[in-house]
Short mmCIF file of C-alpha atoms in Angstrom, two decimals:
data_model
loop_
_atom_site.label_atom_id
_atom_site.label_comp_id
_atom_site.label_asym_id
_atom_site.label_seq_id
_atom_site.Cartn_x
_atom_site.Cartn_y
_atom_site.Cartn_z
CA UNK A 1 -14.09 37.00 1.50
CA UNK A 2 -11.48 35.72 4.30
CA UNK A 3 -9.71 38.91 3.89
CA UNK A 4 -12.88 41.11 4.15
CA UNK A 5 -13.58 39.48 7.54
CA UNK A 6 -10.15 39.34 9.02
CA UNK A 7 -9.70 43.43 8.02
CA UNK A 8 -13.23 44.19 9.28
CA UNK A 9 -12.05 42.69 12.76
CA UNK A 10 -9.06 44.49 12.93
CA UNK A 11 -10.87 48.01 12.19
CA UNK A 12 -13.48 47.30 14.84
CA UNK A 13 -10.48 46.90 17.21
CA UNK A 14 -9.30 50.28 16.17
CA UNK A 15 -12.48 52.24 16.28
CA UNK A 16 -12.94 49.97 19.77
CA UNK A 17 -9.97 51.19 21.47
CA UNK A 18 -11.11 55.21 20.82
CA UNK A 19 -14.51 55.32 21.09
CA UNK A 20 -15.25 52.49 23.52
CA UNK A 21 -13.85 51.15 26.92
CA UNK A 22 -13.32 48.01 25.30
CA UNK A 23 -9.55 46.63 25.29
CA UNK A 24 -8.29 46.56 21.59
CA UNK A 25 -6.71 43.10 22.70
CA UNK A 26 -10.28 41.51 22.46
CA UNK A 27 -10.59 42.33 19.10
CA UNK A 28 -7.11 41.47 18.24
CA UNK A 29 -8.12 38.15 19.49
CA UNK A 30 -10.84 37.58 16.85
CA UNK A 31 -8.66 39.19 13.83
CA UNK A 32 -6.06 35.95 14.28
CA UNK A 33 -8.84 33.53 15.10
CA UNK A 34 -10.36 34.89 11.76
CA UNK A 35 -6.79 34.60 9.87
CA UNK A 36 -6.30 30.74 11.09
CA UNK A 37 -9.83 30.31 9.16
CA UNK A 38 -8.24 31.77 6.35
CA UNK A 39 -5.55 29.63 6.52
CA UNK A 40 -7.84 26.18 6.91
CA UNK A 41 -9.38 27.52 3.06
CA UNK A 42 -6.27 27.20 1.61
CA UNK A 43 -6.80 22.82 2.35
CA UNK A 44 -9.09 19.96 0.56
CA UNK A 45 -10.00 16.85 2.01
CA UNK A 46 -9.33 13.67 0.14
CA UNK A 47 -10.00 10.28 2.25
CA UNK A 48 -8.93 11.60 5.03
CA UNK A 49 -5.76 12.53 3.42
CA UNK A 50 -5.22 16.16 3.18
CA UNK A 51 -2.59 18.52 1.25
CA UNK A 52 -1.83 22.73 0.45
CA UNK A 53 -3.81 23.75 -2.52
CA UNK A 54 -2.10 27.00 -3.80
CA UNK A 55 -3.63 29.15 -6.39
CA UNK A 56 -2.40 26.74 -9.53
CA UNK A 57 -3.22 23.61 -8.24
CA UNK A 58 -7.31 23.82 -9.16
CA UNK A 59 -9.48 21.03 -9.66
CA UNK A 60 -11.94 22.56 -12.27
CA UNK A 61 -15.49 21.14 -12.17
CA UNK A 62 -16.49 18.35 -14.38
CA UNK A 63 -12.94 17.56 -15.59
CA UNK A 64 -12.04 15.17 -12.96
CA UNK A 65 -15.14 12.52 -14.02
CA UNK A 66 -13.17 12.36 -17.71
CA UNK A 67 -9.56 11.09 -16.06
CA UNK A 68 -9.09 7.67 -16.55
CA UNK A 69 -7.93 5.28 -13.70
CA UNK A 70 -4.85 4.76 -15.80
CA UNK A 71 -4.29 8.19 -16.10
CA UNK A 72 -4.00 9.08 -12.46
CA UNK A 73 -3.14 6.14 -10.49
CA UNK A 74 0.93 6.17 -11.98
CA UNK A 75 0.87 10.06 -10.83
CA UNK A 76 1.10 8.90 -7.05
CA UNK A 77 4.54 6.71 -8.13
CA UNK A 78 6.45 8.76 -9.68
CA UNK A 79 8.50 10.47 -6.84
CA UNK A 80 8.16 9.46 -3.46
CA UNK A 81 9.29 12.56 -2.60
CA UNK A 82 6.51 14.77 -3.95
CA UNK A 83 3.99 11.73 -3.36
CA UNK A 84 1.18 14.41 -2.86
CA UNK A 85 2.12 17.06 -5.34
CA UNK A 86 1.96 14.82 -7.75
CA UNK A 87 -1.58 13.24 -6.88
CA UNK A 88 -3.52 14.70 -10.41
CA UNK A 89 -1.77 14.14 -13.93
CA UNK A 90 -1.63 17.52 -15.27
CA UNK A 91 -4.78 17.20 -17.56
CA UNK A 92 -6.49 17.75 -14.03
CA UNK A 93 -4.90 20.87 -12.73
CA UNK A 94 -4.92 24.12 -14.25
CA UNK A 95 -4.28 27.73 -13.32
CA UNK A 96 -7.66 29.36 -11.40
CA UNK A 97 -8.85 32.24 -10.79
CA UNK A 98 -12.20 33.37 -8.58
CA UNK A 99 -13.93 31.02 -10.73
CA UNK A 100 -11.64 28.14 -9.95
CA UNK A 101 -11.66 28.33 -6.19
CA UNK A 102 -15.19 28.55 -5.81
CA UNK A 103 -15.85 25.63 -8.20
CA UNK A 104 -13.31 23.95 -5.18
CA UNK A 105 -15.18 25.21 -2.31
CA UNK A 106 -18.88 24.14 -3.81
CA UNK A 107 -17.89 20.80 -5.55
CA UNK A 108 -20.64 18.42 -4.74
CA UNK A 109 -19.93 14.52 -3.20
CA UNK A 110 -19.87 13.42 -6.61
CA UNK A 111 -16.70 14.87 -7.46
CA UNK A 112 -15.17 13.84 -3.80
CA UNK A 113 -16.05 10.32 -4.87
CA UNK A 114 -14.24 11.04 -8.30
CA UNK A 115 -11.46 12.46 -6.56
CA UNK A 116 -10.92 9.19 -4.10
CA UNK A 117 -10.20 7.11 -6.98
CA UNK A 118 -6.69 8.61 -7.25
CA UNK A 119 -6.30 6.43 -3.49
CA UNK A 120 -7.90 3.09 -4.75
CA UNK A 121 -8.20 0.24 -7.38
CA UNK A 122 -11.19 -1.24 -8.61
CA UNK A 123 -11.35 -4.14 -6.58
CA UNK A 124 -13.21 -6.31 -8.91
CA UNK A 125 -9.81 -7.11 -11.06
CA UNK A 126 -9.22 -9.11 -8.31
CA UNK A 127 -10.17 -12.51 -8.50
CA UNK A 128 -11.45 -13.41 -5.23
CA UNK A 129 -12.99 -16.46 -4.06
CA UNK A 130 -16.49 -15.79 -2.54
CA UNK A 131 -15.50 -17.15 1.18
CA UNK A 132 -12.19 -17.84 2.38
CA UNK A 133 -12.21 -21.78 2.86
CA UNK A 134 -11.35 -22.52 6.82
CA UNK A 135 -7.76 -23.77 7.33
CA UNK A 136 -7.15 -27.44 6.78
CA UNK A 137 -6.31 -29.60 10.22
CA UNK A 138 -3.59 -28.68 11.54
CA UNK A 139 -2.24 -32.28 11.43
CA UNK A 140 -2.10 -32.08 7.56
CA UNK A 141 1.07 -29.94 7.60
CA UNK A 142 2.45 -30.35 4.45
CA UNK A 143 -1.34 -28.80 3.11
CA UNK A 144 -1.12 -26.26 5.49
CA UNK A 145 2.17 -24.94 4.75
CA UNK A 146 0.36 -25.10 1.31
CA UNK A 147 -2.93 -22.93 2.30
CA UNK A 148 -0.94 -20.15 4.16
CA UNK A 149 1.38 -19.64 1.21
CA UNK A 150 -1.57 -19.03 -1.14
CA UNK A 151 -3.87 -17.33 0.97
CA UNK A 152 -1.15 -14.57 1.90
CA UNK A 153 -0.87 -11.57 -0.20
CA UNK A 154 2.50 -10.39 1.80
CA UNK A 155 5.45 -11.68 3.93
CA UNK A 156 8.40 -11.02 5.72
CA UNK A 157 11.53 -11.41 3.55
CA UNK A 158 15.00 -11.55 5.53
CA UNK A 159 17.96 -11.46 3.58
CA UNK A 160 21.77 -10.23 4.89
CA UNK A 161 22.42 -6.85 4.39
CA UNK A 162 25.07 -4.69 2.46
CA UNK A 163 24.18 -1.35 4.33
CA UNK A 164 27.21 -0.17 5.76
CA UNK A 165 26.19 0.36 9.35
CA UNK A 166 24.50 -3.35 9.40
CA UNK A 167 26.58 -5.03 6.80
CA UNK A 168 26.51 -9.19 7.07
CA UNK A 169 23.39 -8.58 9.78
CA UNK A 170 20.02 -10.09 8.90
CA UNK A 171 17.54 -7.40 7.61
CA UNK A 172 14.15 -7.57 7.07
CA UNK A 173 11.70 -6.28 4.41
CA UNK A 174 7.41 -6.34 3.53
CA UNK A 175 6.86 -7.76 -0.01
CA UNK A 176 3.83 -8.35 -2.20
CA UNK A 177 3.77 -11.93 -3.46
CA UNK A 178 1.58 -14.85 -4.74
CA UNK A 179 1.82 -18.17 -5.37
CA UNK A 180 -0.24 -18.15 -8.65
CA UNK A 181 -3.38 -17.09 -9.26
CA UNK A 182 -6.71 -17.86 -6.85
CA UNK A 183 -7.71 -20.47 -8.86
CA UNK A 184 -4.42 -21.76 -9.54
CA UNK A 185 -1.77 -22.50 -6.61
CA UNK A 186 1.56 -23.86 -7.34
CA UNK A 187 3.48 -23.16 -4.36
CA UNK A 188 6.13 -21.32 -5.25
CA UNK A 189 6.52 -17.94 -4.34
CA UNK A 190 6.80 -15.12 -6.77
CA UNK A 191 7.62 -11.64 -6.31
CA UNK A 192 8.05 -8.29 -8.14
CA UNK A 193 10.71 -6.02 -7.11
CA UNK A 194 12.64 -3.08 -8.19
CA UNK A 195 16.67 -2.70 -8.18
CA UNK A 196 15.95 0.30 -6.24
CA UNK A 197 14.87 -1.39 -3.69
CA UNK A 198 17.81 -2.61 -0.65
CA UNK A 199 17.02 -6.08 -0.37
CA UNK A 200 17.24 -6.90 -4.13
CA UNK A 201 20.75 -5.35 -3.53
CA UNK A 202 21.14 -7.37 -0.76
CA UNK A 203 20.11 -10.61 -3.23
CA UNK A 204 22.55 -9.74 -5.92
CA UNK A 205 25.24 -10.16 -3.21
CA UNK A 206 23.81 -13.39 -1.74
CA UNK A 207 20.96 -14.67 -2.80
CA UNK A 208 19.82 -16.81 0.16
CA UNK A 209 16.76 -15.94 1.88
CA UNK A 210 13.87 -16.61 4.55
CA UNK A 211 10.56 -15.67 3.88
CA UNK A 212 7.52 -16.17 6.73
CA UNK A 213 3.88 -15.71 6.61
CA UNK A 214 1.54 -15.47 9.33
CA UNK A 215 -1.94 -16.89 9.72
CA UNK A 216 -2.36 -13.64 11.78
CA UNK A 217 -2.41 -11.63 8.01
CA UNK A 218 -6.44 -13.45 7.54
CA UNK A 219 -9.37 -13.72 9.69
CA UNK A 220 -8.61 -17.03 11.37
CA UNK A 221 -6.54 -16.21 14.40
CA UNK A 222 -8.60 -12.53 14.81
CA UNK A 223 -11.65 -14.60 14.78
CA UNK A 224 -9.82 -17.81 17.42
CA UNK A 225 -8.74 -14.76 19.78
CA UNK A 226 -5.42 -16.31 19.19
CA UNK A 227 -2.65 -14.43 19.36
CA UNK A 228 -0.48 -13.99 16.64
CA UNK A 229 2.75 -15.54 18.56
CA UNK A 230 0.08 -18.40 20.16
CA UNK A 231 1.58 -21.52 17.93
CA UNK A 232 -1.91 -22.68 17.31
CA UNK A 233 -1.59 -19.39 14.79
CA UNK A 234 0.05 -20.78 12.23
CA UNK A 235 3.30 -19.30 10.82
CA UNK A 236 5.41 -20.52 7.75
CA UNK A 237 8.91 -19.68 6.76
CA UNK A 238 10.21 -20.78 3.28
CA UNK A 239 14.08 -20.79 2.92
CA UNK A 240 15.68 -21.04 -0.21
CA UNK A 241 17.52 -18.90 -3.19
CA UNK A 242 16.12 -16.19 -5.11
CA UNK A 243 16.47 -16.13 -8.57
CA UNK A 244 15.15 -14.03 -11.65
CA UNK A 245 12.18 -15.75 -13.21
CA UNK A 246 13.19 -17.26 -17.17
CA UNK A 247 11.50 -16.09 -20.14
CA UNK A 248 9.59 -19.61 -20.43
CA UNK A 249 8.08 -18.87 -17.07
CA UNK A 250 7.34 -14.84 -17.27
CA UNK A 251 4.02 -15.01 -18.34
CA UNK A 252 2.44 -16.93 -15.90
CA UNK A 253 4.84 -15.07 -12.98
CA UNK A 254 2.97 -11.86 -14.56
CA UNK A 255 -0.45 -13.31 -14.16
CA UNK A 256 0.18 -14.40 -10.84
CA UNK A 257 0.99 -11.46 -9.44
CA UNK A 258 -1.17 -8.94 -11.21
CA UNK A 259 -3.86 -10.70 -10.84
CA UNK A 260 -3.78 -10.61 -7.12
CA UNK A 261 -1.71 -7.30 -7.11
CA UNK A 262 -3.36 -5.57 -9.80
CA UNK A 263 -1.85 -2.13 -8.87
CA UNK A 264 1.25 -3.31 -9.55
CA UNK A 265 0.33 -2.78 -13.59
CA UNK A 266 0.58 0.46 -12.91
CA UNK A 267 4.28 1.16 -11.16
CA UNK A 268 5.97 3.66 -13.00
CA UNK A 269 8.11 1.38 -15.52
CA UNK A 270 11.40 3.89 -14.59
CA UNK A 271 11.85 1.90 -11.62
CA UNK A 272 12.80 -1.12 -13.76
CA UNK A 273 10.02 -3.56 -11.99
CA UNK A 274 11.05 -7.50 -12.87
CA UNK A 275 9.94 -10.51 -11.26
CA UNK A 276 11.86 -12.85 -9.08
CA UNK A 277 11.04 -16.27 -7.47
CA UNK A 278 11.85 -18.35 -4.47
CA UNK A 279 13.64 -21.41 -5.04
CA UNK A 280 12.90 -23.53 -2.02
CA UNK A 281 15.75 -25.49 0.33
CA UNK A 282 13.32 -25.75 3.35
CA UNK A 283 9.88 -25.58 4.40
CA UNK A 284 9.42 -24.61 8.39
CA UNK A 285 5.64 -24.90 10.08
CA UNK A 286 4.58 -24.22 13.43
CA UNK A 287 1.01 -24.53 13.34
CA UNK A 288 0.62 -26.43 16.68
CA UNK A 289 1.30 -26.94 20.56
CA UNK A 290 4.58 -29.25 20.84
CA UNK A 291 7.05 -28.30 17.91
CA UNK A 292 7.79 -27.34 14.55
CA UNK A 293 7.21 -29.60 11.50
CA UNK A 294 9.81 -29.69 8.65
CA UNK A 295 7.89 -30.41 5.39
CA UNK A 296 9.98 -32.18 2.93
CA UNK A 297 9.29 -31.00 -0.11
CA UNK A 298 8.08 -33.52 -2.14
CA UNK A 299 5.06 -33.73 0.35
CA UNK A 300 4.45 -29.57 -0.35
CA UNK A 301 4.52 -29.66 -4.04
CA UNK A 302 2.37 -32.64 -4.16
CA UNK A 303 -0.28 -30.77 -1.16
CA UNK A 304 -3.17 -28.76 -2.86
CA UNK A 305 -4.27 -25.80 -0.53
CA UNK A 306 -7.62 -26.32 -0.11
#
């Protein structure tokens, strides 16, 4: 059909430029506006995330409903590298012809919804409480510290680096963590990592580490208009050595994070995914005007978050 139009164009601008005082250039003019439409039917929309579809990679109508989540979701994992080439398991795509591509071009919104699973979890694995509770006083610091480590779902790890070009420097990395379930808080901090990744290599070499959290991550300081260096936003750093968790403690290290992270069930297993924890040497809180509390930690063991 696109390359009906785009030839029909360029004829027009032929028979234009002998039988007609019209300049062929005009018509020229519509022939590449019509190729650059051509061009735009080669793409798909997906969330607002959009990728090449060549002639083998066809969604074909009605298959996509009978994919699993567990099917697709490890697809998007496997190689950074081809994150988007590698967005359907192979059960979805198959080689098209006419058939295929229109079967692309008039899927209906029920199959776009299908599709935007491949981008998102179901949400309801995650055990969320039905309001977040409001953040203790700020003169209870030792429950604070307590409330910001198990409300955050990420923080700010800073270990010292092996990289050549920084080596000994501090560097600085974004991990998923939790503290233990919602309905269970313990207070210390566990994490799921990869040997892949540069700061676990950065552990095995010394592992010492800071980790801070920032009120700023919830709805509290958005809501105060306080801004996320304004001390009355409260920020927590944990110091202390990272370790591998033990076998007598890897079940509930599991729950704790999948149940807040439950995507993480799904990282490809070649990556060699194990879980670590923090063991803690200080607790650091600004979450006031006038200084910084240190929270011994008797007192943040002994706190309950809420």
């Amino acid at each position: 059909m696109c390359k009906q139009t785009q030839k029909s164009y360029i004829r027009l601008g032929a028979a234009a430029s002998k039988n007609t005082s019209l300049m062929p250039s005009h018509y020229f003019s519509l022939a590449l506006f019509a190729t650059s439409l051509c061009l735009c039917e080669n793409y798909t929309l997906r969330n607002s995330v959009s990728w090449a579809v060549t002639s083998n990679d066809v969604v074909v109508e009605g298959e996509l409903d009978t994919v699993s989540d567990e099917e697709v979701a490890p697809a998007l994992l496997v190689d950074n590298v081809g994150l988007w080439k590698q967005a359907y398991p192979p059960s979805v795509l198959r080689d098209g012809g006419e058939n295929a591509k229109e079967t692309v071009q008039n899927k209906d919104a029920a199959h776009v919804s299908s599709a935007s699973r491949v981008f998102s979890y179901r949400m309801e694995e995650v055990k969320v409480p039905a309001s977040n509770p409001s953040p203790p006083p700020h003169q209870e610091t030792a429950r604070t510290a307590r409330y910001i480590a198990h409300s955050s779902y990420w923080g700010h790890l800073a270990t010292i680096s092996t990289q050549d070009k920084i080596k000994g420097l501090p560097f600085g990395n974004i991990f998923s963590v939790s503290d233990g379930p919602m309905d269970n808080s313990t207070g210390v901090i566990y994490f799921y990592v990869t040997p892949m990744d540069y700061t676990v290599t950065d552990l095995r070499n010394f592992p010492y580490a800071s980790l801070t959290f920032s009120e700023a991550e919830g709805d509290f300081c958005r809501n105060m208009v306080y801004d996320p260096e304004d001390p009355r936003c409260a920020r927590l750093t944990l110091t202390g050595k990272m370790v591998d968790v033990g076998e007598d403690e890897l079940e509930f290290a599991q729950e704790a994070m999948f149940s807040r992270h439950p995507a993480m069930k799904k990282w490809p297993p070649g990556h060699e995914w194990f879980f670590m924890k923090l063991q803690l040497t200080q607790v650091w809180l600004q979450d006031w005007i006038g200084g910084v509390s240190l929270i011994p930690l008797e007192e943040y063991f002994k706190a309950t978050p809420y």
